[in-house]
Short mmCIF file of C-alpha atoms in Angstrom, two decimals:
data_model
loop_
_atom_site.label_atom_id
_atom_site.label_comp_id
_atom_site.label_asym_id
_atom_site.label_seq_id
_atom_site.Cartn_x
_atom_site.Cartn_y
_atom_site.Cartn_z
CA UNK A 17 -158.81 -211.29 48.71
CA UNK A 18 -159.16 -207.71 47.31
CA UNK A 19 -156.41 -206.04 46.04
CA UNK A 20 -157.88 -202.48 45.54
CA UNK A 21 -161.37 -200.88 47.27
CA UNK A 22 -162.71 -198.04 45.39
CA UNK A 23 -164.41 -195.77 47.42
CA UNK A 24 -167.17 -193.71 45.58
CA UNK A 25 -168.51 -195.42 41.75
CA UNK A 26 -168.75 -192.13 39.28
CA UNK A 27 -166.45 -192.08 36.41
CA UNK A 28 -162.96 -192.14 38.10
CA UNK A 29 -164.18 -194.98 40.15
CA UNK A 30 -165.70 -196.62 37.02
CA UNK A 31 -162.90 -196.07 34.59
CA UNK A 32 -160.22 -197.30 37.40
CA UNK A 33 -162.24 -200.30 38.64
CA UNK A 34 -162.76 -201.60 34.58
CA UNK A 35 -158.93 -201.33 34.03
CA UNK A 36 -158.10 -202.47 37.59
CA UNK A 37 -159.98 -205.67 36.98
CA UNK A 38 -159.33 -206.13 33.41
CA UNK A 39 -155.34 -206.07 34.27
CA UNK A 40 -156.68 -209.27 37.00
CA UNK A 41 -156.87 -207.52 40.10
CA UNK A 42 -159.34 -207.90 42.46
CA UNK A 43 -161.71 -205.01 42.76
CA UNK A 44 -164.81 -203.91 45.11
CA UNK A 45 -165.92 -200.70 44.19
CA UNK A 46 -168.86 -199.01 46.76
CA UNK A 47 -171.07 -196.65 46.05
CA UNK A 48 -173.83 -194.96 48.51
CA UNK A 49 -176.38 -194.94 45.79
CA UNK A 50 -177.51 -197.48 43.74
CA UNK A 51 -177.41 -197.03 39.42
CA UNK A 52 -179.07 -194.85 37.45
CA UNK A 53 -179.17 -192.01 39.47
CA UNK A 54 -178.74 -188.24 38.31
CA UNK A 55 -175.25 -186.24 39.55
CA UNK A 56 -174.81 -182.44 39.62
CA UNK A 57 -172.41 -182.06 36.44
CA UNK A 58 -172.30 -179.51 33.41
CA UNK A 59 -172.42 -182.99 31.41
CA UNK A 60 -169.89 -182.06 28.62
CA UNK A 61 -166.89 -184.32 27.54
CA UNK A 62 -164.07 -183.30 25.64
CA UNK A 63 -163.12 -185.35 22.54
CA UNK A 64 -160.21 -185.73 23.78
CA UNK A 65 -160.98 -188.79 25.59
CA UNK A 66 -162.37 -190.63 22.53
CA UNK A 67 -159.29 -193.17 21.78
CA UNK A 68 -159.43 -194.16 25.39
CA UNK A 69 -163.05 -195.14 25.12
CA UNK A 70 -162.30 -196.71 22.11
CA UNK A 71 -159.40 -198.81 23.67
CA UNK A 72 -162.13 -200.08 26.49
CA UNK A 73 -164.78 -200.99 23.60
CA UNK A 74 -166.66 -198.08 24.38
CA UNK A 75 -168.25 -196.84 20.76
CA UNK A 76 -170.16 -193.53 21.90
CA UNK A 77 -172.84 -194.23 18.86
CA UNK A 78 -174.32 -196.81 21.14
CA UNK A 79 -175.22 -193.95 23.62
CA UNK A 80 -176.57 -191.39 21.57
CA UNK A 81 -174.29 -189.09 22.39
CA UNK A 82 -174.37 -185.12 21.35
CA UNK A 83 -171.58 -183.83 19.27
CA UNK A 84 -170.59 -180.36 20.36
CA UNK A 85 -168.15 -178.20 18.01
CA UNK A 86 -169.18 -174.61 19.48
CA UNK A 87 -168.62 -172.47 22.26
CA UNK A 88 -170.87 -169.03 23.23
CA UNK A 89 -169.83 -167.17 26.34
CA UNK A 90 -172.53 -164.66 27.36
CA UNK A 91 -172.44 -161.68 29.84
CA UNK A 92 -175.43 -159.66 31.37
CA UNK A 93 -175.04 -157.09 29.03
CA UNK A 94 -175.63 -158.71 25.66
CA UNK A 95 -171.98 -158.87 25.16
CA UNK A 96 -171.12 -162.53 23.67
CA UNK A 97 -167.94 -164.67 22.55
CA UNK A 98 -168.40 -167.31 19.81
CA UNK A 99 -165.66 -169.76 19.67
CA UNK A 100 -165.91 -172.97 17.03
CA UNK A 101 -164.24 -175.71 19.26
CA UNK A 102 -161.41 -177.36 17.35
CA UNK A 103 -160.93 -180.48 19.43
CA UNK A 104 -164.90 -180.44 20.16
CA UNK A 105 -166.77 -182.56 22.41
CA UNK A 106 -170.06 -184.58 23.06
CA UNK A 107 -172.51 -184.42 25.28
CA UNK A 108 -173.82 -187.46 27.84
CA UNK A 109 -175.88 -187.59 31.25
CA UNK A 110 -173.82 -188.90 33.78
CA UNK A 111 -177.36 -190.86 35.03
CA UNK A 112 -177.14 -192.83 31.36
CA UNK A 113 -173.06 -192.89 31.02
CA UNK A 114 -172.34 -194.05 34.73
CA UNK A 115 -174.93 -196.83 34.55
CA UNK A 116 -173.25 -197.91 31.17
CA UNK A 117 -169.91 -198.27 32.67
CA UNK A 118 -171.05 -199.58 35.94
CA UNK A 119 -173.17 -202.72 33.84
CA UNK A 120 -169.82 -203.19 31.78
CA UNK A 121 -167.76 -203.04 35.18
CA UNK A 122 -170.38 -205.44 36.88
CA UNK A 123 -170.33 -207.94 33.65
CA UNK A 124 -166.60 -207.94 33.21
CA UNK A 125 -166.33 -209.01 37.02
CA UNK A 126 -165.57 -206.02 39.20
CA UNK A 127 -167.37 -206.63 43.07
CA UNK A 128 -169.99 -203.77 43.72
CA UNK A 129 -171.29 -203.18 47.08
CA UNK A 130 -173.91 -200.47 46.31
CA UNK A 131 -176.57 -198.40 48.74
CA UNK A 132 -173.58 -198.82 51.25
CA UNK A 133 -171.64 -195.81 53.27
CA UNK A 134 -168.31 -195.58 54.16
CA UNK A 135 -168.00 -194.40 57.55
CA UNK A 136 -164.14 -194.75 57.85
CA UNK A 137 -160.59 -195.17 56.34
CA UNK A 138 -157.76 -196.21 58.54
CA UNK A 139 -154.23 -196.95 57.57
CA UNK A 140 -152.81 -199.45 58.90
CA UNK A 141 -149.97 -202.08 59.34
CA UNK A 142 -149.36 -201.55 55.64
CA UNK A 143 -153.31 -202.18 54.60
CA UNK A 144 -156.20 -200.35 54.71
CA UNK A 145 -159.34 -200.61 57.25
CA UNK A 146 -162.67 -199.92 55.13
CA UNK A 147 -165.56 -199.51 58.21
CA UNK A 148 -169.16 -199.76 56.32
CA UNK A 149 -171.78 -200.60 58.37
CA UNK A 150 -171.76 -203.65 60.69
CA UNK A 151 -168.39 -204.93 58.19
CA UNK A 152 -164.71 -203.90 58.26
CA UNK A 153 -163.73 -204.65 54.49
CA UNK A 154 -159.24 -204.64 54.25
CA UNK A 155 -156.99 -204.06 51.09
CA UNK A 156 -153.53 -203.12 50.19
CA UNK A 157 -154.82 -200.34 48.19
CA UNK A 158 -157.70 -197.94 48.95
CA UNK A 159 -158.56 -195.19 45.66
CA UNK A 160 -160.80 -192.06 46.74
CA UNK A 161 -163.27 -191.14 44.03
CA UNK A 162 -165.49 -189.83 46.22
CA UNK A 163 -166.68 -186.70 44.57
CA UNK A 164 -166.21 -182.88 44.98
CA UNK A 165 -167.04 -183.09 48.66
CA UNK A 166 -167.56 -186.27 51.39
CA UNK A 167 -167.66 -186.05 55.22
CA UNK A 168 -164.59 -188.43 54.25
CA UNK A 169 -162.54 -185.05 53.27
CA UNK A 170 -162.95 -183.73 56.93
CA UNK A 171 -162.21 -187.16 58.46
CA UNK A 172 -158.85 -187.42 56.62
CA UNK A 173 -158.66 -183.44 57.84
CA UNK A 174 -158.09 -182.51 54.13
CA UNK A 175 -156.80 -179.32 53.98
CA UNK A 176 -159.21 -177.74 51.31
CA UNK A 177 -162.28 -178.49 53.26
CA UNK A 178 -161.59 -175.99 56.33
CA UNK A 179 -161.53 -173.40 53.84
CA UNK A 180 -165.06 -172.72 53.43
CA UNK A 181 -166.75 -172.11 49.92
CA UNK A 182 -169.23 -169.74 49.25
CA UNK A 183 -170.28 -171.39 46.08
CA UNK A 184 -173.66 -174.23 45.52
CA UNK A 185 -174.44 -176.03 42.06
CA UNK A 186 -178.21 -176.60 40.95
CA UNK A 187 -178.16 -178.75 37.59
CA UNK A 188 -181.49 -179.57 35.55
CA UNK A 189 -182.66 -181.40 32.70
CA UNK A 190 -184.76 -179.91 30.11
CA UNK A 191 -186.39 -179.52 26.93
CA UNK A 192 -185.48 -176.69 24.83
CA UNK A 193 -185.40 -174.62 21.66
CA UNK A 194 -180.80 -174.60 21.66
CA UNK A 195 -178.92 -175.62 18.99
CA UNK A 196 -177.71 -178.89 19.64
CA UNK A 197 -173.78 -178.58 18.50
CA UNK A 198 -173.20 -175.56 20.79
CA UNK A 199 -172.42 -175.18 24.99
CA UNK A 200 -173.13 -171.85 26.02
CA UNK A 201 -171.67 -170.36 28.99
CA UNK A 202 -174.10 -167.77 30.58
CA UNK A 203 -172.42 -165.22 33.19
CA UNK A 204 -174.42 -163.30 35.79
CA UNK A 205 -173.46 -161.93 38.77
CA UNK A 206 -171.63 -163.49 41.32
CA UNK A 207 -171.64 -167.33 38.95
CA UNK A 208 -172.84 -168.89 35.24
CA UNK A 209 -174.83 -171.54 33.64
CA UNK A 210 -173.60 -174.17 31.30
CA UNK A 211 -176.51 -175.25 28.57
CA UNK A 212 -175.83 -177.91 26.26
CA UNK A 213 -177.56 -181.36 24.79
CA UNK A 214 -176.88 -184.35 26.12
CA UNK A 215 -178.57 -187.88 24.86
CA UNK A 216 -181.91 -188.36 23.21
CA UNK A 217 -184.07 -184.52 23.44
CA UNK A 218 -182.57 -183.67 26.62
CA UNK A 219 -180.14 -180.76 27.71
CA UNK A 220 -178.53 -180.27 30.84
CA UNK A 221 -178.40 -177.15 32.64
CA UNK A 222 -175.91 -176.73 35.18
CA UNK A 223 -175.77 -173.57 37.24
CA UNK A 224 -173.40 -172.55 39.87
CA UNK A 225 -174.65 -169.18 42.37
CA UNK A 226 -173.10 -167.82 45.56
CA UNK A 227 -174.70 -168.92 48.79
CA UNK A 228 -175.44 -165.07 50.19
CA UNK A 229 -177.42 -164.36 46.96
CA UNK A 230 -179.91 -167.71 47.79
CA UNK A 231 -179.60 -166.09 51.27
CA UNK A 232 -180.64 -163.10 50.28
CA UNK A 233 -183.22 -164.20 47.98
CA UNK A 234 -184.64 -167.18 50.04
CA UNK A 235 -184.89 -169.78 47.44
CA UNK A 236 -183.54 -171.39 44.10
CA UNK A 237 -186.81 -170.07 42.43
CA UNK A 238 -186.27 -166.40 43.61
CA UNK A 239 -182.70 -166.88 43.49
CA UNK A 240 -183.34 -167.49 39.70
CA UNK A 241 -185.59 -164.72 38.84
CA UNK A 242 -183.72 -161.83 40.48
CA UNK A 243 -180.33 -162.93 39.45
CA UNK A 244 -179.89 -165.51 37.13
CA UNK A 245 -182.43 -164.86 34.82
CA UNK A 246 -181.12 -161.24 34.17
CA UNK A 247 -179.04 -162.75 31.60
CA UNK A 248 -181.46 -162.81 28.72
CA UNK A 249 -180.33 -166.34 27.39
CA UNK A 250 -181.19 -167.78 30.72
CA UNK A 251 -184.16 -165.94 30.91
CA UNK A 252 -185.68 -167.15 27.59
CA UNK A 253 -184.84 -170.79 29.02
CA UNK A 254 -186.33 -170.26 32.64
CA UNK A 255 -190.01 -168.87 30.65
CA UNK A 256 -189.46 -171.59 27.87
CA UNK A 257 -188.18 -175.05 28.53
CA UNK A 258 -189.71 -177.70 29.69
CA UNK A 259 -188.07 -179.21 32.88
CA UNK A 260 -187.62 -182.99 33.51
CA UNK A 261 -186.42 -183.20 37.03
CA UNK A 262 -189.05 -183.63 39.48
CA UNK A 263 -186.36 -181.33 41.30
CA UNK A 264 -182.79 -180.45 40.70
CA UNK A 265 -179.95 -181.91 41.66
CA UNK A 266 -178.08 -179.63 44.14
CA UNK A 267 -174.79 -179.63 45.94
CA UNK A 268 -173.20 -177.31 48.38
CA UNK A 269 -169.98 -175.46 49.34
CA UNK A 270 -168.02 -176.25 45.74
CA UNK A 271 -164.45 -175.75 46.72
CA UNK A 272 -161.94 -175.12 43.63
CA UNK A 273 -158.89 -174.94 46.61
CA UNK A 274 -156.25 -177.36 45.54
CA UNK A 275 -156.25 -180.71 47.10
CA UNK A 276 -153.65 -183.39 46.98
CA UNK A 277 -153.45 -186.19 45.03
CA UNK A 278 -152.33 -188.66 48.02
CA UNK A 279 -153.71 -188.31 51.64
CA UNK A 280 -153.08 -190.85 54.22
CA UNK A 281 -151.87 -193.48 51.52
CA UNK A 282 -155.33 -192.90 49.75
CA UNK A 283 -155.27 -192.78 46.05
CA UNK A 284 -157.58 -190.01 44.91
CA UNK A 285 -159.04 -189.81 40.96
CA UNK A 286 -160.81 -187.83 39.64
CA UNK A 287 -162.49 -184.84 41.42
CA UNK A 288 -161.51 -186.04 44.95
CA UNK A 289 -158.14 -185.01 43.57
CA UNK A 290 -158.76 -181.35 42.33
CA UNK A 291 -161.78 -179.90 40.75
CA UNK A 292 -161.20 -177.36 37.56
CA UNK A 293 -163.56 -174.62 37.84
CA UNK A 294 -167.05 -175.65 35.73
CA UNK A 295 -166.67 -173.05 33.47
CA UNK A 296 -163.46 -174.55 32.11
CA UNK A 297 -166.46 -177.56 31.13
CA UNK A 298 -163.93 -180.27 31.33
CA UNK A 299 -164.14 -181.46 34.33
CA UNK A 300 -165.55 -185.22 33.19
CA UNK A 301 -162.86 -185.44 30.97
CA UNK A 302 -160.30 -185.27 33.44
CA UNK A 303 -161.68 -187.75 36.16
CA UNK A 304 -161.30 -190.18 33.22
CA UNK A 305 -158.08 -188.60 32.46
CA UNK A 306 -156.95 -189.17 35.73
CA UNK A 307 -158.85 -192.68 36.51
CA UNK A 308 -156.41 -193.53 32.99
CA UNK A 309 -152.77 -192.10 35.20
CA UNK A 310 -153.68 -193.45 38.05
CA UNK A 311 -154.38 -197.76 37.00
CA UNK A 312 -151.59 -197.85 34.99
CA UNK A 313 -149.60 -196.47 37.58
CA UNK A 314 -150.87 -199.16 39.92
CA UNK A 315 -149.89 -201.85 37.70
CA UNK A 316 -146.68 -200.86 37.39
CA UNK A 317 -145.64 -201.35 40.93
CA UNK A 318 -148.49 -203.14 42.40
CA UNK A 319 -148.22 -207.52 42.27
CA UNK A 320 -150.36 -209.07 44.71
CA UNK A 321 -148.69 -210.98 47.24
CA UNK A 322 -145.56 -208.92 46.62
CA UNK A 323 -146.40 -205.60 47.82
CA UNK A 324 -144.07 -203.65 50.13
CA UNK A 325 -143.79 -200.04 51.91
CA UNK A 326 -141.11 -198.78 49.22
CA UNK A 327 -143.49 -200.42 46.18
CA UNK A 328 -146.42 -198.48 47.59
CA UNK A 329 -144.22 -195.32 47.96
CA UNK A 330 -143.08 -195.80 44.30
CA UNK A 331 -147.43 -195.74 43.12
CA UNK A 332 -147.56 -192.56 45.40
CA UNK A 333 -144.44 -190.31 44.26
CA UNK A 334 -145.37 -191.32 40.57
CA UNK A 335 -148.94 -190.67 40.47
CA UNK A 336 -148.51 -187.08 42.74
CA UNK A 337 -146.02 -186.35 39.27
CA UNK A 338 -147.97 -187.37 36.88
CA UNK A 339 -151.31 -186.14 37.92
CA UNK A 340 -149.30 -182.64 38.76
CA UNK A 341 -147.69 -182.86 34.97
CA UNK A 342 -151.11 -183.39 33.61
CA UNK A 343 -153.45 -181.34 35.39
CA UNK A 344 -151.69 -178.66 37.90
CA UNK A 345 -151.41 -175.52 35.08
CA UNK A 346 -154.92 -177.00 33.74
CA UNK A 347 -156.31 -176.39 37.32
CA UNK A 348 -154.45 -173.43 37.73
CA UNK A 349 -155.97 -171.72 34.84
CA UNK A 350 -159.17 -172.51 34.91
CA UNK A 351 -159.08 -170.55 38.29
CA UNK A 352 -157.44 -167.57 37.39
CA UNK A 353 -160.14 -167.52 34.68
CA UNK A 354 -162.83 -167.78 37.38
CA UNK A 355 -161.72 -164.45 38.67
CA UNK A 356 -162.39 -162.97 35.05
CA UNK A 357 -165.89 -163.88 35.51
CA UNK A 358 -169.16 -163.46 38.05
CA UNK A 359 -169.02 -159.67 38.09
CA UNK A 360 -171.24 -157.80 35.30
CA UNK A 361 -168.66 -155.47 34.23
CA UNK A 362 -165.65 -157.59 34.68
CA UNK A 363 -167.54 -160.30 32.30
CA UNK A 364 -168.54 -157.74 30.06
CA UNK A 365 -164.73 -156.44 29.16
CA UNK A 366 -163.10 -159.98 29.75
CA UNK A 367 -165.40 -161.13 26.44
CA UNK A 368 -165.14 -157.26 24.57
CA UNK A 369 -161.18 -158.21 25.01
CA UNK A 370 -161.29 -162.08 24.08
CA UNK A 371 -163.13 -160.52 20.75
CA UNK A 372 -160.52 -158.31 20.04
CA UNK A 373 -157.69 -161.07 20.64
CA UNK A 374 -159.05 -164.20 18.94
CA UNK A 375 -155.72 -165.82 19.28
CA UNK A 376 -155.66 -165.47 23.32
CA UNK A 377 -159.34 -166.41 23.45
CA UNK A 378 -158.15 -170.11 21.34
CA UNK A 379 -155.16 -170.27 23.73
CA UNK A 380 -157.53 -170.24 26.90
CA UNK A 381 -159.74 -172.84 25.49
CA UNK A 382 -156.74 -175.01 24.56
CA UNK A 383 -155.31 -174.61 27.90
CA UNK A 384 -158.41 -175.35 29.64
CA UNK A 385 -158.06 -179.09 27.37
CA UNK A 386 -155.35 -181.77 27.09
CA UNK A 387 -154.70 -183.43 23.40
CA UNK A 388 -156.22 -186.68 22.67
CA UNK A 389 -154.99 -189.76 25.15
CA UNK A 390 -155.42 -193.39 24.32
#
């Protein structure tokens, strides 16, 4: 029997489906891809997380990760904000770090079904109806990790994705001439591009543009030249590095609307839950976060074979709290702060006033960040 199906294997599926397991639950995690494959993700973690990994035997030395203590935001006009980062982060490709966790998952037990869609999720009679092809797989407990966007959100008739986005995401790999302790934030009009090492010589460059500008322009490679690149740091990167990809990994319609923690009895982690907007960089960091809230909360009410409507309402009404305690103002934030940014001018005097006000500029970052968790 399976006690919990994980729908969707990045890192909030991952992180719940190790602790799910470890506690002696039954677990079946499945994913529509099969590991290593790349994601679209600024690929930035903050250190925050670091007792955590170290609780699950996870020593970051054996993945060569990047240690990050500086921040540079940059505008079109030259104008820049240089931050040191207190808490600090590292830097890891989710192609190398979901791999890792899915071989420690698969060794330590946890079922995988992988290169498998999920073409439905019913509630009902107190379980859950999984529909994959030709199979109907059934648990008490169903967790959504299924990513920023699935054609599961508009079956469940999620609220958030009737409200169209205007936003897509284009992340590369390259080889470059950066510093390797810094992420740099590059604004241009209408979005910005996140630029910081990851493992071995690599860097990952995330960007995120506004779907009338690739209109407008035709393609990413126009798209690129007429907008992106008129931000000198990016342009000195577009002539310079060397890319990796044979293409970039793209995804559409980016939604930062808020989305609920709980639909239809489905448990959702990590970005399935809420999104904080990428240039907040954190947004790794809290699908483990979250993956973390939402297992122990599990465990304290779930016992197979003893599992009833007013236990399962007890996981629900304490996970909505917690996850709301934890992340709500986080999320909140880092969208008011996406308004500050994606117009020239408006960039331009957000960072000439963050300069003059050190002390608001740290309380941003620090608000945009949780304190270490174990």
């Amino acid at each position: 029997m399976t006690d919990v199906i994980i729908v969707g294997g990045g890192l909030a599926g991952l992180f719940n489906a190790i602790q799910l397991n470890r506690a002696g639950l039954q677990v079946t995690v499945i994913e529509r891809k099969s590991y290593p494959f790349h994601r679209v993700c600024g690929e930035y973690i903050s250190n925050e997380v670091i007792p955590f990994l170290s609780g699950l035997d996870i020593d970051l030395n054996d993945l060569d990760v990047a240690r990050i203590n500086r921040l540079q935001v940059t505008s079109v006009s030259g104008t820049a904000l240089s931050k040191k980062l207190d808490l600090g982060g590292f830097g890891l490709s989710r192609y190398t770090f979901d791999n890792y966790l899915y071989k420690k998952a698969q060794a330590e037990g946890v079922n995988f079904l992988l290169d498998t869609k999920v073409e439905d999720i019913v509630f009902k009679d107190e379980r859950f109806e999984v529909t994959i092809p030709g199979k109907v797989l059934t648990a008490p407990l169903v967790i959504g990790s299924f990513g920023k966007r699935s054609n599961l959100d508009q079956k469940l008739k999620r609220d958030f994705f009737y409200k169209r986005s205007p936003y897509l995401a284009v992340k590369f790999h390259i080889r470059a001439d950066f510093p390797d302790d810094l992420i740099q934030l590059n604004n241009y009009k209408d979005g910005y591009c996140g630029v910081s090492k990851i493992e071995a010589d690599r860097y990952c460059m995330c960007y995120l543009a506004h779907r009338d500008d690739l209109r407008k322009y035709g393609n990413l490679q126009e798209l690129e030249q007429n907008i992106i690149c008129k931000n000198a740091h990016l342009k000195k990167l577009f002539d310079t590095a060397e890319f990796l990809l044979d293409k970039p990994e793209v995804i559409n319609e980016i939604s930062f609307e808020k989305k609920q923690p709980v639909e239809n009895h489905i448990l959702m982690s990590g970005d399935t839950a809420g999104m904080i907007a990428p240039l907040c960089g954190n947004g790794m960091t809290m699908a483990i976060h979250s993956a973390k809230i939402l297992s122990e909360t599990i465990l304290q009410y779930y016992q197979p074979n003893d599992f009833n409507p007013r236990k399962r309402n007890q996981i629900e009404q304490a996970y909505t709290a917690e996850w709301e305690s934890k992340f709500a103002r986080r999320l909140w934030i880092g969208r008011q702060l996406q308004r500050l940014f994606g117009a020239n001018a408006m960039t331009t005097l957000s960072l000439k006033t963050l300069n003059a006000l050190p002390p608001l500029a740290d309380y941003l970052i620090s608000k945009t960040h949780g304190q270490p968790f174990s």
